[in-house]
mmCIF file of C-alpha atoms in Angstrom:
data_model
loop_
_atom_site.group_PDB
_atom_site.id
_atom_site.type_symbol
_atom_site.label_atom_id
_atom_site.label_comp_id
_atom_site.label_asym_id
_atom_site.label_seq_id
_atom_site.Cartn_x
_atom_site.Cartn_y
_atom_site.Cartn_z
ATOM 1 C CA UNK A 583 -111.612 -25.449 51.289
ATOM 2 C CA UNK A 584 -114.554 -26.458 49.486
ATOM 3 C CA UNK A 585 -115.455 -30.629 49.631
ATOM 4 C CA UNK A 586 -117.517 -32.562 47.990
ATOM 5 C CA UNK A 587 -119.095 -35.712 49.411
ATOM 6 C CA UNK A 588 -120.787 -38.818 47.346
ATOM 7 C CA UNK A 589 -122.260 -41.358 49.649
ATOM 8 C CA UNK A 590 -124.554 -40.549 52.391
ATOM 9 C CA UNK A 591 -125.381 -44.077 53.553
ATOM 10 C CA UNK A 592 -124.901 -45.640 57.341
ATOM 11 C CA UNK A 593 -121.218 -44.427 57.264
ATOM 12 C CA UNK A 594 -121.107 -41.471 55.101
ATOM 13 C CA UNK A 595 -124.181 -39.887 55.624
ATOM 14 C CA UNK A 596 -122.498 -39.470 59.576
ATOM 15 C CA UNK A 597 -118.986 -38.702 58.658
ATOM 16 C CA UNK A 598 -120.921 -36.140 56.311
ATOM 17 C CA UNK A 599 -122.291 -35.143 59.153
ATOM 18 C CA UNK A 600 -119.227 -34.540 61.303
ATOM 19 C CA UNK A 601 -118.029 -31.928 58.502
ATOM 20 C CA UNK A 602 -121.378 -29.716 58.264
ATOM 21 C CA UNK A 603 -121.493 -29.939 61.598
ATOM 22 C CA UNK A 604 -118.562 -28.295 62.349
ATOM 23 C CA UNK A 605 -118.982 -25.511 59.938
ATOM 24 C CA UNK A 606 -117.191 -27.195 56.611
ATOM 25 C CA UNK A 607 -117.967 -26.093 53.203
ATOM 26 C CA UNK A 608 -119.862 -29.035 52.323
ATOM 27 C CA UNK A 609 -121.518 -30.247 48.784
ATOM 28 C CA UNK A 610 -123.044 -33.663 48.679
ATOM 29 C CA UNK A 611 -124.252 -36.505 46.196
ATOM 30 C CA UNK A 612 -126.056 -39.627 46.787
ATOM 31 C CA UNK A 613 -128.432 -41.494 44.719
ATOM 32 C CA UNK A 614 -131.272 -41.230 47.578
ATOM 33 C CA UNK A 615 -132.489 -38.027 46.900
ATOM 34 C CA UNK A 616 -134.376 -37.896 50.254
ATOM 35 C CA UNK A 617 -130.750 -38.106 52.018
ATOM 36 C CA UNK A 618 -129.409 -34.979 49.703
ATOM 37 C CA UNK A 619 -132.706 -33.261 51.265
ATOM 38 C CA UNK A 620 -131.981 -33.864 54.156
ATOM 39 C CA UNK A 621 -128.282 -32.126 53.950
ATOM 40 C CA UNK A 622 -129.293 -29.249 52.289
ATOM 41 C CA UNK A 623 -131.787 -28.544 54.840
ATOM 42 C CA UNK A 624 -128.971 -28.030 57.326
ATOM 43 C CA UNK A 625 -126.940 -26.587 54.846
ATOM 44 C CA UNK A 626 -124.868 -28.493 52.862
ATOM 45 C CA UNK A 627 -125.136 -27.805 48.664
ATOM 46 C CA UNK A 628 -125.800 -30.646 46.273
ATOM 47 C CA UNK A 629 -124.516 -32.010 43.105
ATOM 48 C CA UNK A 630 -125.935 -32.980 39.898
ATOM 49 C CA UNK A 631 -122.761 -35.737 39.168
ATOM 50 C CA UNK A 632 -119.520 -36.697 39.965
ATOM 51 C CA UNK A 633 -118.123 -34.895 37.159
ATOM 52 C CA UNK A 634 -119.589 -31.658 38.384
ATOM 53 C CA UNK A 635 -118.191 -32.164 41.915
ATOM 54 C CA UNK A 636 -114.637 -32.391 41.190
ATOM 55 C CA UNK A 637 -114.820 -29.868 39.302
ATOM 56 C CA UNK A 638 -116.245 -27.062 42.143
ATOM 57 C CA UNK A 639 -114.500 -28.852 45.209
ATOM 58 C CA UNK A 640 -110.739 -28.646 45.988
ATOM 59 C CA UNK A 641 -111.324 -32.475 48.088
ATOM 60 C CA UNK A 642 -113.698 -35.073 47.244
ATOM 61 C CA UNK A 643 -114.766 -37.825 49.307
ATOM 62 C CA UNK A 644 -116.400 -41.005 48.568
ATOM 63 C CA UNK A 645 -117.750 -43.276 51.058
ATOM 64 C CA UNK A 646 -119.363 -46.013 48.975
ATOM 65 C CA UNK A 647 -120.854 -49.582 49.377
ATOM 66 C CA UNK A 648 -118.250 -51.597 46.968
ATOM 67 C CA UNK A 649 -115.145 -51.045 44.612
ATOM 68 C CA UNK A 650 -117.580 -51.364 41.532
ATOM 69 C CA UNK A 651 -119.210 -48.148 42.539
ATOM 70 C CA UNK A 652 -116.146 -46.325 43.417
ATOM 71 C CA UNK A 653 -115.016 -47.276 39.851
ATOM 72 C CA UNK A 654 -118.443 -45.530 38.525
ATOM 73 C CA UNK A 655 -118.155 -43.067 40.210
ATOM 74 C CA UNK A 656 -114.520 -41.777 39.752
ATOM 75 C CA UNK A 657 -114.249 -42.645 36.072
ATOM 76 C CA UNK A 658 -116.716 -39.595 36.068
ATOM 77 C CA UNK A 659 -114.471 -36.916 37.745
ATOM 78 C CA UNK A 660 -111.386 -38.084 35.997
ATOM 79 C CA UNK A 661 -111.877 -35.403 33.308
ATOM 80 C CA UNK A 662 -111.862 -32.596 36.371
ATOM 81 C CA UNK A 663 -108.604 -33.545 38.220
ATOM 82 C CA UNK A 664 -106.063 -30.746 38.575
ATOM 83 C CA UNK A 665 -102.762 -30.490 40.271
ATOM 84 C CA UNK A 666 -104.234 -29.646 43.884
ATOM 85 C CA UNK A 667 -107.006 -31.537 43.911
ATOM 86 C CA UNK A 668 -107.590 -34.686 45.898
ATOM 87 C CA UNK A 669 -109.574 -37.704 46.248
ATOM 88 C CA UNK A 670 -109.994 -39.165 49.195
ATOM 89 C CA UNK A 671 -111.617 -42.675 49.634
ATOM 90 C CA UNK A 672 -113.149 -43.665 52.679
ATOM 91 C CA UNK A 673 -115.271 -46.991 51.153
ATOM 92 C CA UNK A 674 -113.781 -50.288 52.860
ATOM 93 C CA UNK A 675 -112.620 -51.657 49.349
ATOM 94 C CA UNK A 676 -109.760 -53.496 47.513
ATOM 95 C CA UNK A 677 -105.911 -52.806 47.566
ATOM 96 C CA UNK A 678 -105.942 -53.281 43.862
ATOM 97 C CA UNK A 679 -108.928 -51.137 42.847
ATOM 98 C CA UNK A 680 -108.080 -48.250 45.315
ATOM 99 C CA UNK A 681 -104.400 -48.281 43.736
ATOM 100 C CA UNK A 682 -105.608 -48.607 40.002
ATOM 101 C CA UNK A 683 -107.991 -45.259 40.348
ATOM 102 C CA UNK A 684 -105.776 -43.104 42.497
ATOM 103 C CA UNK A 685 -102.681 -43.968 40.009
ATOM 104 C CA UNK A 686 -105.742 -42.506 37.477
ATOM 105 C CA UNK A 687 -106.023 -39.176 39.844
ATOM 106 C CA UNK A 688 -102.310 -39.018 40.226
ATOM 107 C CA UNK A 689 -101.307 -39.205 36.492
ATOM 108 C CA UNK A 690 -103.902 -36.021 36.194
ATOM 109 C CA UNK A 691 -101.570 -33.993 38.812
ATOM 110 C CA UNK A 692 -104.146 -34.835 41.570
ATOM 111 C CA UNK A 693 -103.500 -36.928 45.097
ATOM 112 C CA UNK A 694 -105.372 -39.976 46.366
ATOM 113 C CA UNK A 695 -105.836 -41.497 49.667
ATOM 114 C CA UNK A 696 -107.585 -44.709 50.927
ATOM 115 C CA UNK A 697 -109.321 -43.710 54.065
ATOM 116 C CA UNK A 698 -111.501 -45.983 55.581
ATOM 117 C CA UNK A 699 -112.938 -45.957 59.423
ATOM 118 C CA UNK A 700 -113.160 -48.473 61.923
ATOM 119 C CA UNK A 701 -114.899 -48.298 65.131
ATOM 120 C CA UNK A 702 -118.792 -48.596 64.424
ATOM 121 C CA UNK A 703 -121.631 -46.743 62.731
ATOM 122 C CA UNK A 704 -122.347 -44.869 66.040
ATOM 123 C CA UNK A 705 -118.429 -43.368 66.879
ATOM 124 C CA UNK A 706 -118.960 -42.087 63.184
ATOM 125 C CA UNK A 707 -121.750 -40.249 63.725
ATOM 126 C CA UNK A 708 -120.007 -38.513 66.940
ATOM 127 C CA UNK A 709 -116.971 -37.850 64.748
ATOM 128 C CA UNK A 710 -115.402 -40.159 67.389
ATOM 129 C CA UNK A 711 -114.295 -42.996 64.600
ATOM 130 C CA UNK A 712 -111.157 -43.788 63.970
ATOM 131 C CA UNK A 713 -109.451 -43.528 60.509
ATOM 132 C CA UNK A 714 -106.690 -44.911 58.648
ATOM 133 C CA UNK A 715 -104.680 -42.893 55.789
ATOM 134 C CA UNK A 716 -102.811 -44.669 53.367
ATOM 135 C CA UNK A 717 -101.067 -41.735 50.912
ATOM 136 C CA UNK A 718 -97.481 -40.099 50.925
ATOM 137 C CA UNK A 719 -96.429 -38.000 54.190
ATOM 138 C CA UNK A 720 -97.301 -34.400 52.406
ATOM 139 C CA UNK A 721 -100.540 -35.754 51.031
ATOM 140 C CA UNK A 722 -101.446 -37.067 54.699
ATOM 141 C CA UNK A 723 -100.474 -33.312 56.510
ATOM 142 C CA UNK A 724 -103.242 -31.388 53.781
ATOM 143 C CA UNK A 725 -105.732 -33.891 54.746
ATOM 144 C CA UNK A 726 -105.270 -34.232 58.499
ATOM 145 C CA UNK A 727 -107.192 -31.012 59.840
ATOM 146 C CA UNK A 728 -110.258 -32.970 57.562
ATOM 147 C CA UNK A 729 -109.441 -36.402 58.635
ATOM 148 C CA UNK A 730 -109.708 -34.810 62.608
ATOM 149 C CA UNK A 731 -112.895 -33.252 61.958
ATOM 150 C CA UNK A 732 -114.420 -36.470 61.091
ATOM 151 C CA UNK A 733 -112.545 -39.017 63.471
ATOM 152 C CA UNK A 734 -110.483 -38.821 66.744
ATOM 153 C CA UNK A 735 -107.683 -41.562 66.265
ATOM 154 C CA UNK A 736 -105.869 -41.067 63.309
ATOM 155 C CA UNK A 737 -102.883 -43.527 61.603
ATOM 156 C CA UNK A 738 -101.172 -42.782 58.901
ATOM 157 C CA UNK A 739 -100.495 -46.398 57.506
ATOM 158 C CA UNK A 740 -97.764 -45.822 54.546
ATOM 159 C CA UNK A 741 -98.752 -45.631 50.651
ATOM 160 C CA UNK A 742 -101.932 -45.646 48.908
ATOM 161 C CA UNK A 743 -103.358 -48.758 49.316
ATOM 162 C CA UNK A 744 -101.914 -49.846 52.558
ATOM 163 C CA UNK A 745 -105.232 -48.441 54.912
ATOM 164 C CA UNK A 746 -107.225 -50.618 52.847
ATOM 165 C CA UNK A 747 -105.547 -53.709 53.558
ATOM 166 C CA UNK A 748 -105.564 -52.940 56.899
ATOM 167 C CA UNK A 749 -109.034 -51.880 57.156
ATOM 168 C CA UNK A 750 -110.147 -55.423 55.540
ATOM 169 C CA UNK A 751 -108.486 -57.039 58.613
ATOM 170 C CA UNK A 752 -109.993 -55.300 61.007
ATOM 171 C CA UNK A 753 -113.145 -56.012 59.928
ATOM 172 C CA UNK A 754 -111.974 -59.837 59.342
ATOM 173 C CA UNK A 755 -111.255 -59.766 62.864
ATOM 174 C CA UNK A 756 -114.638 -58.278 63.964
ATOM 175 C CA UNK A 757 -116.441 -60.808 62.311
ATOM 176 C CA UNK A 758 -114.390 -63.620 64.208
ATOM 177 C CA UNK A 759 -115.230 -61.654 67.145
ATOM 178 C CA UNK A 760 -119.022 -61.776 66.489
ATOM 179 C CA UNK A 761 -119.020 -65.503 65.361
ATOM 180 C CA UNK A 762 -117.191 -66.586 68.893
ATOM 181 C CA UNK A 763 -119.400 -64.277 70.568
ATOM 182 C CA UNK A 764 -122.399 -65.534 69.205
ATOM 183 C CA UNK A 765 -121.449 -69.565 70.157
ATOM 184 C CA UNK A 766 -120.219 -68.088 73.884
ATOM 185 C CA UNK A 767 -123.675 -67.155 74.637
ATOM 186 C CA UNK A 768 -125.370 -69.845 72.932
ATOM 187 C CA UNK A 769 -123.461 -72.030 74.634
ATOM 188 C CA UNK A 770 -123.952 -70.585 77.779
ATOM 189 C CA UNK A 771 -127.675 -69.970 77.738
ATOM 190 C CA UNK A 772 -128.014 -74.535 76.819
ATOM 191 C CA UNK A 773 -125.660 -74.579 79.399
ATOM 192 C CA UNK A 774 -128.252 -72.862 82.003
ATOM 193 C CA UNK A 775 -126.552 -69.391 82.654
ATOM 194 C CA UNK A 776 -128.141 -66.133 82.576
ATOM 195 C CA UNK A 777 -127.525 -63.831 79.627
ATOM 196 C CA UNK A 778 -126.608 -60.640 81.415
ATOM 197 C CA UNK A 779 -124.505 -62.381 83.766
ATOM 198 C CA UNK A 780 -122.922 -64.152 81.102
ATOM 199 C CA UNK A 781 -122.584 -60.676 79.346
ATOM 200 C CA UNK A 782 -121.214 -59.252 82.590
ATOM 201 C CA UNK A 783 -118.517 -61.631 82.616
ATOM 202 C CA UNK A 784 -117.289 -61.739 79.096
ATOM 203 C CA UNK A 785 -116.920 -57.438 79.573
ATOM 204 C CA UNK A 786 -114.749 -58.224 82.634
ATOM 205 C CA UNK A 787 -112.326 -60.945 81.487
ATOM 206 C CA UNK A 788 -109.922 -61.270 79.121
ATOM 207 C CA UNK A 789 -112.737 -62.847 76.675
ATOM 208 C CA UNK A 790 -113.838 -59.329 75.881
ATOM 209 C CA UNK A 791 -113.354 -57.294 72.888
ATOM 210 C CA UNK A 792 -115.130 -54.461 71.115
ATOM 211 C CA UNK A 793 -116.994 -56.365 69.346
ATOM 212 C CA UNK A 794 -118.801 -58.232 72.758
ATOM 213 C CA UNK A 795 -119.402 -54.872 74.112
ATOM 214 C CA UNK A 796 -121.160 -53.075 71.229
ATOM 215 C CA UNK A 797 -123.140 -56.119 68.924
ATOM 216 C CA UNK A 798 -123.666 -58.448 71.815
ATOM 217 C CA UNK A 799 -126.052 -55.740 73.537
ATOM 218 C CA UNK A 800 -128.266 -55.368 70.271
ATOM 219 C CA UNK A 801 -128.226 -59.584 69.915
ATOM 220 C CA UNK A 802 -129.497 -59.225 73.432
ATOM 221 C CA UNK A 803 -131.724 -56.726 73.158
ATOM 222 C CA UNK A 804 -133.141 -58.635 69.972
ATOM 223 C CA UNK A 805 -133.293 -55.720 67.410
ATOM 224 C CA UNK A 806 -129.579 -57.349 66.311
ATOM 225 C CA UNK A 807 -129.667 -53.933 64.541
ATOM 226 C CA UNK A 808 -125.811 -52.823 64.333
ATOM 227 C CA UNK A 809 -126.293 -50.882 60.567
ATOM 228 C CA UNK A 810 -124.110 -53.701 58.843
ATOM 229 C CA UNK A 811 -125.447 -56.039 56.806
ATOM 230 C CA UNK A 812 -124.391 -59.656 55.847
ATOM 231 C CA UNK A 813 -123.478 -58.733 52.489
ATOM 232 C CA UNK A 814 -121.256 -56.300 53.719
ATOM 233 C CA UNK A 815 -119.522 -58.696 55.400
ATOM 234 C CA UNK A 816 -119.218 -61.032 53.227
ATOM 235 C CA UNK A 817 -117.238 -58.634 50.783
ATOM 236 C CA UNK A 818 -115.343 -57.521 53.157
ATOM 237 C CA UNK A 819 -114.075 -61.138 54.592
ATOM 238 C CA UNK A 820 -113.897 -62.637 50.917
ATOM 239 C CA UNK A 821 -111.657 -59.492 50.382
ATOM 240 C CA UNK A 822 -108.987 -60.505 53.378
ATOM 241 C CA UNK A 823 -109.558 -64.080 52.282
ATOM 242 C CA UNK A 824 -108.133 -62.901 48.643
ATOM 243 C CA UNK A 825 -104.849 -60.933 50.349
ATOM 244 C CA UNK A 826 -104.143 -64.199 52.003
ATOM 245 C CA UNK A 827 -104.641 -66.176 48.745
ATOM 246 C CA UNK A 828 -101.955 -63.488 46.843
ATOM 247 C CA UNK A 829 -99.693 -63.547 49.810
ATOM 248 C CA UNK A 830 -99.873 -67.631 49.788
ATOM 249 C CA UNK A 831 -101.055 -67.360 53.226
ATOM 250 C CA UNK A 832 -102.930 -71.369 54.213
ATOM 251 C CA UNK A 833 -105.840 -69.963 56.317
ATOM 252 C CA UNK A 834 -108.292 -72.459 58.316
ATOM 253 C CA UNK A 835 -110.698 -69.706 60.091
ATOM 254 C CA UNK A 836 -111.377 -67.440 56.927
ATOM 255 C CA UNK A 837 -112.436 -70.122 54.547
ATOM 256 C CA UNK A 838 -114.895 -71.246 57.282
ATOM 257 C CA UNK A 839 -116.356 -67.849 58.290
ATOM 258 C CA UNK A 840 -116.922 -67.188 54.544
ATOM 259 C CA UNK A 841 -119.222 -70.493 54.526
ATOM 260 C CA UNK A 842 -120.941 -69.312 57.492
ATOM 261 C CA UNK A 843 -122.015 -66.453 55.837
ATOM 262 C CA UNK A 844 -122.816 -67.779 52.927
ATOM 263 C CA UNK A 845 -125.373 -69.569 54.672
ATOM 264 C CA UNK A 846 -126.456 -66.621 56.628
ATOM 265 C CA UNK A 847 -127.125 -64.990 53.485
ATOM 266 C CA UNK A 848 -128.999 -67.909 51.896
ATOM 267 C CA UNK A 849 -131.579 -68.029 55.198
ATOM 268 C CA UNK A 850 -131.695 -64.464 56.194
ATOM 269 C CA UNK A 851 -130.960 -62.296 52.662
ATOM 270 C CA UNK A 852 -127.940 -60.136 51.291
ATOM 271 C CA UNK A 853 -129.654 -57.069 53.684
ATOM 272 C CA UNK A 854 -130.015 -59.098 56.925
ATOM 273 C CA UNK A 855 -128.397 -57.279 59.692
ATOM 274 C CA UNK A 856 -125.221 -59.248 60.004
ATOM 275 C CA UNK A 857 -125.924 -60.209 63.872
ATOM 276 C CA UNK A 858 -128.430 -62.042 63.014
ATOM 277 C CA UNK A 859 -126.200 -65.119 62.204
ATOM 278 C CA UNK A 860 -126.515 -65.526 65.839
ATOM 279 C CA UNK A 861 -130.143 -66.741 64.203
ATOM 280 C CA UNK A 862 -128.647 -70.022 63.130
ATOM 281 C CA UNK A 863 -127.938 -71.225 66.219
ATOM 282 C CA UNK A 864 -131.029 -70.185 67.827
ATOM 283 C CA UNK A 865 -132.796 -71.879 65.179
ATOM 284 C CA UNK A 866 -130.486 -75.211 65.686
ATOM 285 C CA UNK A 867 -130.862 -75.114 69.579
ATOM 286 C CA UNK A 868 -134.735 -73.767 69.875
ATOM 287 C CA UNK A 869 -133.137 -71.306 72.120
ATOM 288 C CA UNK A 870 -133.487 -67.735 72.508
ATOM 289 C CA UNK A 871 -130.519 -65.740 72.773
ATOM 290 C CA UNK A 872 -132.240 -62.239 74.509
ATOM 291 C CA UNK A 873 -132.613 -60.951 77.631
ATOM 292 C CA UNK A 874 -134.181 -57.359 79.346
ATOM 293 C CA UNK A 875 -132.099 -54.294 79.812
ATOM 294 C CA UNK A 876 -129.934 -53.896 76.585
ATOM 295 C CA UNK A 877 -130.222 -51.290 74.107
ATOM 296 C CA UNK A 878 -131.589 -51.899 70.507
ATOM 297 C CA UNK A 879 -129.196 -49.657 68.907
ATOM 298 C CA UNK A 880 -125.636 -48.561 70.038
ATOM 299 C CA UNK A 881 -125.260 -44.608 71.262
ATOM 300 C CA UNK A 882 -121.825 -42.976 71.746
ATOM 301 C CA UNK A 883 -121.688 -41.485 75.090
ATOM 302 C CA UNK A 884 -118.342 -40.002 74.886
ATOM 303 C CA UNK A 885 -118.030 -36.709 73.910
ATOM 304 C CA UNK A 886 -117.305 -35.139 70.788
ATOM 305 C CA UNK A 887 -113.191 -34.472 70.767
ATOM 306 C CA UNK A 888 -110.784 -33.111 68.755
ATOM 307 C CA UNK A 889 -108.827 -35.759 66.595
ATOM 308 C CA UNK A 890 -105.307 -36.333 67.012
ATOM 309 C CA UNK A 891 -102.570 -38.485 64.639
ATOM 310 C CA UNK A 892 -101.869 -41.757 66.173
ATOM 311 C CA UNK A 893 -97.958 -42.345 65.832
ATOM 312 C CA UNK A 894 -97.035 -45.937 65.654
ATOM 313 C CA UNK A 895 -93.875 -47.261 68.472
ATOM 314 C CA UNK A 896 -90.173 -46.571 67.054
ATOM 315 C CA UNK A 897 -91.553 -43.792 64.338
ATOM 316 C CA UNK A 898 -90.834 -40.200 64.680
#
């Protein structure tokens, strides 16, 4: 199976690297030329355009920064979808878009499927990451050897579309997790506790969460370097925020982490790393929220395993 790959950035760029690492028939496309190098040093082929890439690969995935660019780039390998081939869409983007291009793929006798990760920049990289699939039940069976290659949790979530609107909440609820995190050890350090102590006991009580135990250590470690940006979370909570407004859902939080970031973006810029909003309160307090011992960027320890389909409680 030959598979073409557009997007090499902080998330592709590893889940890229999962597949050539473990011996797939790789071709890749980004708009960095220094990251296509890099692949085809280890021996990947590259592409001259979208269009080209659909056409020589039987899957192509795109792992891409926002639904605009997903757009760009699959209005070019329209022309080059056959019955067989299939696109597969691992960019955290919108329901709507995601189901308005692959309905494009499908009416050309191709398959789609939304397939973004969750789980952190550094599970990617160790093809540790966990995926979601939203696509039809034979669609999800071609793509699962793949989808195992590049993660180790897999869950099929129902039709096209459906991992997407998932995926946005997850990351909705990882940016609640950082603000809360960030005020807990502001909080505490005015308060007079120690920062690893106070890190300590968050990772042993029912106050932890992922979230505490992966960006907490780079806000204490001071490098707040957890390859996100602000911007990227901003699109990513103003897209749950617009799934609550269609589904008439009143939210309080949302509205109020969108504002936070907002501001974030207005001191900091679009690119900041997106734990520095813990900056905000440091600036407000004159306090500073580091202490010794804590890595600057997160490493996954565990080793490499094969992925396995996660199957949800009552489905067979």
């Amino acid at each position: 199976m030959k598979i073409g790959f557009v997007g090499l950035g902080n998330v592709g760029g590893k889940l890229a690297g999962s597949l050539l690492r473990n011996g797939k028939d790789i071709t890749v496309l980004d708009l960095n030329p220094e990251l296509v190098a890099n692949f085809v040093s280890r021996g990947a082929r590259s592409a001259d355009d979208p269009a080209g890439l659909m056409q020589n690969c039987d899957i192509v995935i795109t792992c891409l920064p926002s639904p605009a660019a997903s757009d760009a780039v699959v209005s070019q390998m329209l022309d080059h979808v056959r019955p067989g081939k299939i696109w597969l869409e691992m960019s955290t983007t919108d329901e709507a878009e995601v189901k308005r291009l692959g309905a494009e793929v499908i009416a050309r006798g191709g398959d789609a499927v939304d397939c973004p990760v969750s789980g952190g920049c550094h599970r990617a990289d160790t093809g540790n990451i966990s995926i979601f699939a939203g696509c039809d039940r034979a669609t999800f069976e071609r793509v699962l050897p793949l989808l195992t290659t590049m993660g180790r949790r897999i869950l099929h979530t129902g039709p096209l579309g459906s991992a997407s609107v998932l995926k946005v909440m997850t990351n909705y609820l990882a940016t609640a997790n950082l603000l809360t995190c960030c005020e807990a050890m502001v909080t505490m350090k005015a308060a007079g506790l120690d920062l690893a102590t106070t890190y300590e006991a968050i990772k042993i009580s029912s106050g932890t969460s992922f979230v505490h135990e992966t960006e907490s250590q780079v806000i204490l470690n001071g490098s707040r370097d957890i390859s996100f940006t602000m911007d990227l979370v901003k699109k990513d909570i103003g897209l749950f925020q617009a799934i609550a407004d269609r589904a008439g859902v009143p939210l309080e939080i949302s509205p109020l982490m969108v504002k936070i970031f907002n501001d974030g973006i207005a001191r900091y810029g679009d690119r900041a790393q997106s734990d520095d909003i813990i900056r905000r309160l440091e600036e407000a307090t004159g306090l500073d929220i580091t202490a010794p011992g804590f890595p600057a960027e997160m490493v996954d320890d565990e080793p490499e395993e094969p992925g396995h389909e996660v199957v949800p409680r009552g489905r067979s």
